[in-house]
Amino acid sequence: MHLDSKYSVKKNIKIRREKFGGLIYDHKEGKLQFIHSHLVYRFLENDGRFTVREMAELIAPGKMTETSLNAVLNQLNKFYERAIIYEL
């Protein structure tokens, strides 16, 4: 994962906001996954319009700590490895 890259959710994947964060449903595989962070949900919801760095600045202008950003990158990397998102 790169801070200055854009990522998009694959076409067969649907995401939905929930109180705890969100849900990811893969229509092709029939798999359901949980997103336990509203911050990560917001990154997925962005769907390729902004880079990871730009999204961090939009969500928390000047307040995103390195630890928070690394946590988001780690979760996004897991979604990338599971073919939920892809780099544009």
mmCIF file of N, CA and C in Angstrom:
data_model
loop_
_atom_site.group_PDB
_atom_site.id
_atom_site.type_symbol
_atom_site.label_atom_id
_atom_site.label_comp_id
_atom_site.label_asym_id
_atom_site.label_seq_id
_atom_site.Cartn_x
_atom_site.Cartn_y
_atom_site.Cartn_z
ATOM 1 N N MET A 1 0.852 -1.173 0.000
ATOM 2 C CA MET A 1 0.000 0.000 0.000
ATOM 3 C C MET A 1 0.897 1.235 0.000
ATOM 4 N N HIS A 2 0.443 2.220 -0.741
ATOM 5 C CA HIS A 2 1.196 3.460 -0.851
ATOM 6 C C HIS A 2 0.300 4.635 -0.467
ATOM 7 N N LEU A 3 0.844 5.549 0.298
ATOM 8 C CA LEU A 3 0.078 6.710 0.735
ATOM 9 C C LEU A 3 -0.384 7.584 -0.421
ATOM 10 N N ASP A 4 0.386 7.598 -1.500
ATOM 11 C CA ASP A 4 0.063 8.484 -2.613
ATOM 12 C C ASP A 4 -0.590 7.750 -3.785
ATOM 13 N N SER A 5 -1.155 6.599 -3.515
ATOM 14 C CA SER A 5 -1.887 5.844 -4.535
ATOM 15 C C SER A 5 -3.374 5.887 -4.241
ATOM 16 N N LYS A 6 -4.153 5.683 -5.297
ATOM 17 C CA LYS A 6 -5.605 5.602 -5.156
ATOM 18 C C LYS A 6 -6.013 4.140 -5.251
ATOM 19 N N TYR A 7 -7.001 3.768 -4.451
ATOM 20 C CA TYR A 7 -7.499 2.397 -4.425
ATOM 21 C C TYR A 7 -9.006 2.424 -4.597
ATOM 22 N N SER A 8 -9.509 1.416 -5.266
ATOM 23 C CA SER A 8 -10.945 1.329 -5.506
ATOM 24 C C SER A 8 -11.442 -0.049 -5.082
ATOM 25 N N VAL A 9 -12.715 -0.108 -4.734
ATOM 26 C CA VAL A 9 -13.361 -1.366 -4.365
ATOM 27 C C VAL A 9 -13.751 -2.090 -5.657
ATOM 28 N N LYS A 10 -13.485 -3.394 -5.717
ATOM 29 C CA LYS A 10 -13.825 -4.175 -6.917
ATOM 30 C C LYS A 10 -15.329 -4.167 -7.149
ATOM 31 N N LYS A 11 -15.722 -4.346 -8.395
ATOM 32 C CA LYS A 11 -17.126 -4.239 -8.812
ATOM 33 C C LYS A 11 -18.062 -5.210 -8.091
ATOM 34 N N ASN A 12 -17.601 -6.421 -7.818
ATOM 35 C CA ASN A 12 -18.453 -7.426 -7.184
ATOM 36 C C ASN A 12 -18.535 -7.262 -5.663
ATOM 37 N N ILE A 13 -17.904 -6.224 -5.137
ATOM 38 C CA ILE A 13 -17.858 -5.967 -3.698
ATOM 39 C C ILE A 13 -18.804 -4.823 -3.349
ATOM 40 N N LYS A 14 -19.597 -5.011 -2.319
ATOM 41 C CA LYS A 14 -20.474 -3.957 -1.811
ATOM 42 C C LYS A 14 -20.099 -3.680 -0.366
ATOM 43 N N ILE A 15 -20.105 -2.403 0.002
ATOM 44 C CA ILE A 15 -19.828 -2.036 1.394
ATOM 45 C C ILE A 15 -21.045 -1.315 1.947
ATOM 46 N N ARG A 16 -21.228 -1.447 3.250
ATOM 47 C CA ARG A 16 -22.368 -0.818 3.916
ATOM 48 C C ARG A 16 -21.934 -0.313 5.287
ATOM 49 N N ARG A 17 -22.301 0.905 5.574
ATOM 50 C CA ARG A 17 -21.983 1.512 6.880
ATOM 51 C C ARG A 17 -22.827 0.859 7.964
ATOM 52 N N GLU A 18 -22.207 0.622 9.102
ATOM 53 C CA GLU A 18 -22.880 0.080 10.286
ATOM 54 C C GLU A 18 -22.406 0.854 11.509
ATOM 55 N N LYS A 19 -23.063 0.672 12.642
ATOM 56 C CA LYS A 19 -22.674 1.358 13.872
ATOM 57 C C LYS A 19 -21.240 1.033 14.288
ATOM 58 N N PHE A 20 -20.818 -0.190 14.052
ATOM 59 C CA PHE A 20 -19.484 -0.633 14.469
ATOM 60 C C PHE A 20 -18.413 -0.328 13.427
ATOM 61 N N GLY A 21 -18.777 0.144 12.248
ATOM 62 C CA GLY A 21 -17.838 0.417 11.165
ATOM 63 C C GLY A 21 -18.502 0.149 9.832
ATOM 64 N N GLY A 22 -18.502 -1.119 9.424
ATOM 65 C CA GLY A 22 -19.159 -1.441 8.166
ATOM 66 C C GLY A 22 -19.082 -2.911 7.824
ATOM 67 N N LEU A 23 -19.742 -3.264 6.726
ATOM 68 C CA LEU A 23 -19.739 -4.627 6.208
ATOM 69 C C LEU A 23 -19.221 -4.619 4.781
ATOM 70 N N ILE A 24 -18.542 -5.690 4.428
ATOM 71 C CA ILE A 24 -18.090 -5.906 3.056
ATOM 72 C C ILE A 24 -18.718 -7.211 2.605
ATOM 73 N N TYR A 25 -19.396 -7.167 1.459
ATOM 74 C CA TYR A 25 -19.977 -8.396 0.926
ATOM 75 C C TYR A 25 -19.466 -8.615 -0.482
ATOM 76 N N ASP A 26 -18.902 -9.778 -0.712
ATOM 77 C CA ASP A 26 -18.391 -10.169 -2.029
ATOM 78 C C ASP A 26 -19.469 -11.009 -2.704
ATOM 79 N N HIS A 27 -20.141 -10.442 -3.691
ATOM 80 C CA HIS A 27 -21.230 -11.142 -4.381
ATOM 81 C C HIS A 27 -20.730 -12.349 -5.164
ATOM 82 N N LYS A 28 -19.522 -12.286 -5.661
ATOM 83 C CA LYS A 28 -18.956 -13.389 -6.442
ATOM 84 C C LYS A 28 -18.621 -14.586 -5.556
ATOM 85 N N GLU A 29 -17.981 -14.316 -4.428
ATOM 86 C CA GLU A 29 -17.542 -15.372 -3.517
ATOM 87 C C GLU A 29 -18.585 -15.707 -2.445
ATOM 88 N N GLY A 30 -19.538 -14.818 -2.238
ATOM 89 C CA GLY A 30 -20.535 -15.026 -1.194
ATOM 90 C C GLY A 30 -19.962 -14.871 0.205
ATOM 91 N N LYS A 31 -18.924 -14.020 0.344
ATOM 92 C CA LYS A 31 -18.259 -13.837 1.641
ATOM 93 C C LYS A 31 -18.650 -12.502 2.255
ATOM 94 N N LEU A 32 -18.830 -12.532 3.572
ATOM 95 C CA LEU A 32 -19.143 -11.343 4.346
ATOM 96 C C LEU A 32 -17.971 -11.072 5.286
ATOM 97 N N GLN A 33 -17.525 -9.817 5.341
ATOM 98 C CA GLN A 33 -16.442 -9.430 6.235
ATOM 99 C C GLN A 33 -16.853 -8.176 6.989
ATOM 100 N N PHE A 34 -16.279 -7.994 8.139
ATOM 101 C CA PHE A 34 -16.584 -6.846 8.977
ATOM 102 C C PHE A 34 -15.480 -5.809 8.898
ATOM 103 N N ILE A 35 -15.872 -4.557 8.958
ATOM 104 C CA ILE A 35 -14.938 -3.439 9.075
ATOM 105 C C ILE A 35 -15.171 -2.874 10.473
ATOM 106 N N HIS A 36 -14.185 -2.983 11.332
ATOM 107 C CA HIS A 36 -14.359 -2.560 12.723
ATOM 108 C C HIS A 36 -13.822 -1.152 12.965
ATOM 109 N N SER A 37 -13.913 -0.315 11.938
ATOM 110 C CA SER A 37 -13.415 1.050 12.060
ATOM 111 C C SER A 37 -14.180 1.960 11.106
ATOM 112 N N HIS A 38 -14.726 3.035 11.654
ATOM 113 C CA HIS A 38 -15.401 4.008 10.799
ATOM 114 C C HIS A 38 -14.396 4.696 9.879
ATOM 115 N N LEU A 39 -13.183 4.856 10.357
ATOM 116 C CA LEU A 39 -12.129 5.477 9.565
ATOM 117 C C LEU A 39 -11.805 4.637 8.322
ATOM 118 N N VAL A 40 -11.647 3.341 8.499
ATOM 119 C CA VAL A 40 -11.362 2.449 7.371
ATOM 120 C C VAL A 40 -12.565 2.426 6.425
ATOM 121 N N TYR A 41 -13.767 2.428 6.967
ATOM 122 C CA TYR A 41 -14.960 2.474 6.115
ATOM 123 C C TYR A 41 -14.931 3.718 5.233
ATOM 124 N N ARG A 42 -14.572 4.851 5.801
ATOM 125 C CA ARG A 42 -14.514 6.094 5.030
ATOM 126 C C ARG A 42 -13.504 5.995 3.894
ATOM 127 N N PHE A 43 -12.387 5.316 4.141
ATOM 128 C CA PHE A 43 -11.394 5.130 3.083
ATOM 129 C C PHE A 43 -11.967 4.277 1.956
ATOM 130 N N LEU A 44 -12.686 3.232 2.301
ATOM 131 C CA LEU A 44 -13.290 2.369 1.282
ATOM 132 C C LEU A 44 -14.413 3.095 0.551
ATOM 133 N N GLU A 45 -15.165 3.876 1.275
ATOM 134 C CA GLU A 45 -16.278 4.627 0.704
ATOM 135 C C GLU A 45 -15.789 5.635 -0.343
ATOM 136 N N ASN A 46 -14.586 6.142 -0.173
ATOM 137 C CA ASN A 46 -13.954 7.090 -1.093
ATOM 138 C C ASN A 46 -13.834 6.511 -2.499
ATOM 139 N N ASP A 47 -13.655 5.204 -2.607
ATOM 140 C CA ASP A 47 -13.637 4.450 -3.852
ATOM 141 C C ASP A 47 -12.810 5.064 -4.979
ATOM 142 N N GLY A 48 -11.562 5.398 -4.653
ATOM 143 C CA GLY A 48 -10.619 5.807 -5.682
ATOM 144 C C GLY A 48 -10.611 7.272 -6.054
ATOM 145 N N ARG A 49 -11.408 8.079 -5.398
ATOM 146 C CA ARG A 49 -11.429 9.510 -5.733
ATOM 147 C C ARG A 49 -10.219 10.251 -5.204
ATOM 148 N N PHE A 50 -9.668 9.762 -4.082
ATOM 149 C CA PHE A 50 -8.537 10.433 -3.450
ATOM 150 C C PHE A 50 -7.464 9.413 -3.096
ATOM 151 N N THR A 51 -6.234 9.887 -2.936
ATOM 152 C CA THR A 51 -5.164 9.011 -2.456
ATOM 153 C C THR A 51 -5.393 8.764 -0.968
ATOM 154 N N VAL A 52 -4.678 7.809 -0.422
ATOM 155 C CA VAL A 52 -4.783 7.522 1.015
ATOM 156 C C VAL A 52 -4.390 8.763 1.817
ATOM 157 N N ARG A 53 -3.327 9.427 1.408
ATOM 158 C CA ARG A 53 -2.871 10.635 2.103
ATOM 159 C C ARG A 53 -3.942 11.745 2.024
ATOM 160 N N GLU A 54 -4.534 11.948 0.864
ATOM 161 C CA GLU A 54 -5.572 12.974 0.708
ATOM 162 C C GLU A 54 -6.795 12.657 1.575
ATOM 163 N N MET A 55 -7.177 11.384 1.620
ATOM 164 C CA MET A 55 -8.309 10.987 2.461
ATOM 165 C C MET A 55 -8.024 11.250 3.922
ATOM 166 N N ALA A 56 -6.809 10.973 4.357
ATOM 167 C CA ALA A 56 -6.443 11.225 5.753
ATOM 168 C C ALA A 56 -6.603 12.709 6.077
ATOM 169 N N GLU A 57 -6.208 13.555 5.152
ATOM 170 C CA GLU A 57 -6.318 14.995 5.368
ATOM 171 C C GLU A 57 -7.772 15.456 5.329
ATOM 172 N N LEU A 58 -8.597 14.842 4.502
ATOM 173 C CA LEU A 58 -10.020 15.189 4.443
ATOM 174 C C LEU A 58 -10.771 14.754 5.706
ATOM 175 N N ILE A 59 -10.440 13.567 6.185
ATOM 176 C CA ILE A 59 -11.136 13.006 7.343
ATOM 177 C C ILE A 59 -10.745 13.719 8.637
ATOM 178 N N ALA A 60 -9.446 13.952 8.793
ATOM 179 C CA ALA A 60 -8.952 14.570 10.030
ATOM 180 C C ALA A 60 -7.855 15.580 9.687
ATOM 181 N N PRO A 61 -8.226 16.756 9.207
ATOM 182 C CA PRO A 61 -7.236 17.749 8.770
ATOM 183 C C PRO A 61 -6.193 18.065 9.839
ATOM 184 N N GLY A 62 -4.958 17.701 9.539
ATOM 185 C CA GLY A 62 -3.838 17.974 10.434
ATOM 186 C C GLY A 62 -3.813 17.162 11.711
ATOM 187 N N LYS A 63 -4.722 16.193 11.862
ATOM 188 C CA LYS A 63 -4.829 15.461 13.118
ATOM 189 C C LYS A 63 -4.513 13.973 13.001
ATOM 190 N N MET A 64 -4.333 13.469 11.791
ATOM 191 C CA MET A 64 -4.080 12.034 11.599
ATOM 192 C C MET A 64 -2.663 11.719 12.073
ATOM 193 N N THR A 65 -2.570 10.926 13.124
ATOM 194 C CA THR A 65 -1.257 10.556 13.642
ATOM 195 C C THR A 65 -0.645 9.455 12.774
ATOM 196 N N GLU A 66 0.629 9.292 12.887
ATOM 197 C CA GLU A 66 1.327 8.236 12.149
ATOM 198 C C GLU A 66 0.794 6.863 12.537
ATOM 199 N N THR A 67 0.472 6.689 13.815
ATOM 200 C CA THR A 67 -0.073 5.421 14.300
ATOM 201 C C THR A 67 -1.433 5.140 13.675
ATOM 202 N N SER A 68 -2.302 6.143 13.635
ATOM 203 C CA SER A 68 -3.624 5.968 13.022
ATOM 204 C C SER A 68 -3.510 5.668 11.543
ATOM 205 N N LEU A 69 -2.629 6.378 10.861
ATOM 206 C CA LEU A 69 -2.444 6.175 9.429
ATOM 207 C C LEU A 69 -1.887 4.788 9.141
ATOM 208 N N ASN A 70 -0.967 4.325 9.963
ATOM 209 C CA ASN A 70 -0.427 2.974 9.793
ATOM 210 C C ASN A 70 -1.487 1.911 10.035
ATOM 211 N N ALA A 71 -2.369 2.135 11.000
ATOM 212 C CA ALA A 71 -3.463 1.189 11.263
ATOM 213 C C ALA A 71 -4.390 1.101 10.056
ATOM 214 N N VAL A 72 -4.702 2.249 9.453
ATOM 215 C CA VAL A 72 -5.540 2.272 8.246
ATOM 216 C C VAL A 72 -4.828 1.550 7.109
ATOM 217 N N LEU A 73 -3.551 1.841 6.902
ATOM 218 C CA LEU A 73 -2.785 1.187 5.840
ATOM 219 C C LEU A 73 -2.733 -0.327 6.035
ATOM 220 N N ASN A 74 -2.560 -0.772 7.271
ATOM 221 C CA ASN A 74 -2.530 -2.213 7.544
ATOM 222 C C ASN A 74 -3.849 -2.872 7.182
ATOM 223 N N GLN A 75 -4.958 -2.240 7.541
ATOM 224 C CA GLN A 75 -6.271 -2.804 7.218
ATOM 225 C C GLN A 75 -6.513 -2.782 5.708
ATOM 226 N N LEU A 76 -6.174 -1.679 5.058
ATOM 227 C CA LEU A 76 -6.328 -1.596 3.609
ATOM 228 C C LEU A 76 -5.458 -2.633 2.901
ATOM 229 N N ASN A 77 -4.276 -2.864 3.429
ATOM 230 C CA ASN A 77 -3.394 -3.878 2.850
ATOM 231 C C ASN A 77 -4.031 -5.268 2.930
ATOM 232 N N LYS A 78 -4.701 -5.564 4.027
ATOM 233 C CA LYS A 78 -5.404 -6.849 4.151
ATOM 234 C C LYS A 78 -6.510 -6.954 3.105
ATOM 235 N N PHE A 79 -7.234 -5.874 2.871
ATOM 236 C CA PHE A 79 -8.283 -5.873 1.852
ATOM 237 C C PHE A 79 -7.689 -6.007 0.454
ATOM 238 N N TYR A 80 -6.518 -5.429 0.256
ATOM 239 C CA TYR A 80 -5.817 -5.549 -1.035
ATOM 240 C C TYR A 80 -5.401 -7.007 -1.268
ATOM 241 N N GLU A 81 -4.847 -7.629 -0.241
ATOM 242 C CA GLU A 81 -4.412 -9.027 -0.342
ATOM 243 C C GLU A 81 -5.591 -9.968 -0.571
ATOM 244 N N ARG A 82 -6.760 -9.622 -0.056
ATOM 245 C CA ARG A 82 -7.968 -10.449 -0.219
ATOM 246 C C ARG A 82 -8.731 -10.100 -1.510
ATOM 247 N N ALA A 83 -8.139 -9.250 -2.333
ATOM 248 C CA ALA A 83 -8.716 -8.821 -3.629
ATOM 249 C C ALA A 83 -10.052 -8.101 -3.467
ATOM 250 N N ILE A 84 -10.189 -7.336 -2.394
ATOM 251 C CA ILE A 84 -11.380 -6.519 -2.171
ATOM 252 C C ILE A 84 -11.185 -5.156 -2.831
ATOM 253 N N ILE A 85 -9.964 -4.641 -2.740
ATOM 254 C CA ILE A 85 -9.630 -3.372 -3.383
ATOM 255 C C ILE A 85 -8.469 -3.591 -4.337
ATOM 256 N N TYR A 86 -8.289 -2.648 -5.239
ATOM 257 C CA TYR A 86 -7.174 -2.697 -6.171
ATOM 258 C C TYR A 86 -6.639 -1.288 -6.388
ATOM 259 N N GLU A 87 -5.370 -1.205 -6.780
ATOM 260 C CA GLU A 87 -4.728 0.086 -7.018
ATOM 261 C C GLU A 87 -5.110 0.603 -8.403
ATOM 262 N N LEU A 88 -5.411 1.890 -8.470
ATOM 263 C CA LEU A 88 -5.749 2.526 -9.751
ATOM 264 C C LEU A 88 -4.493 3.005 -10.443
#
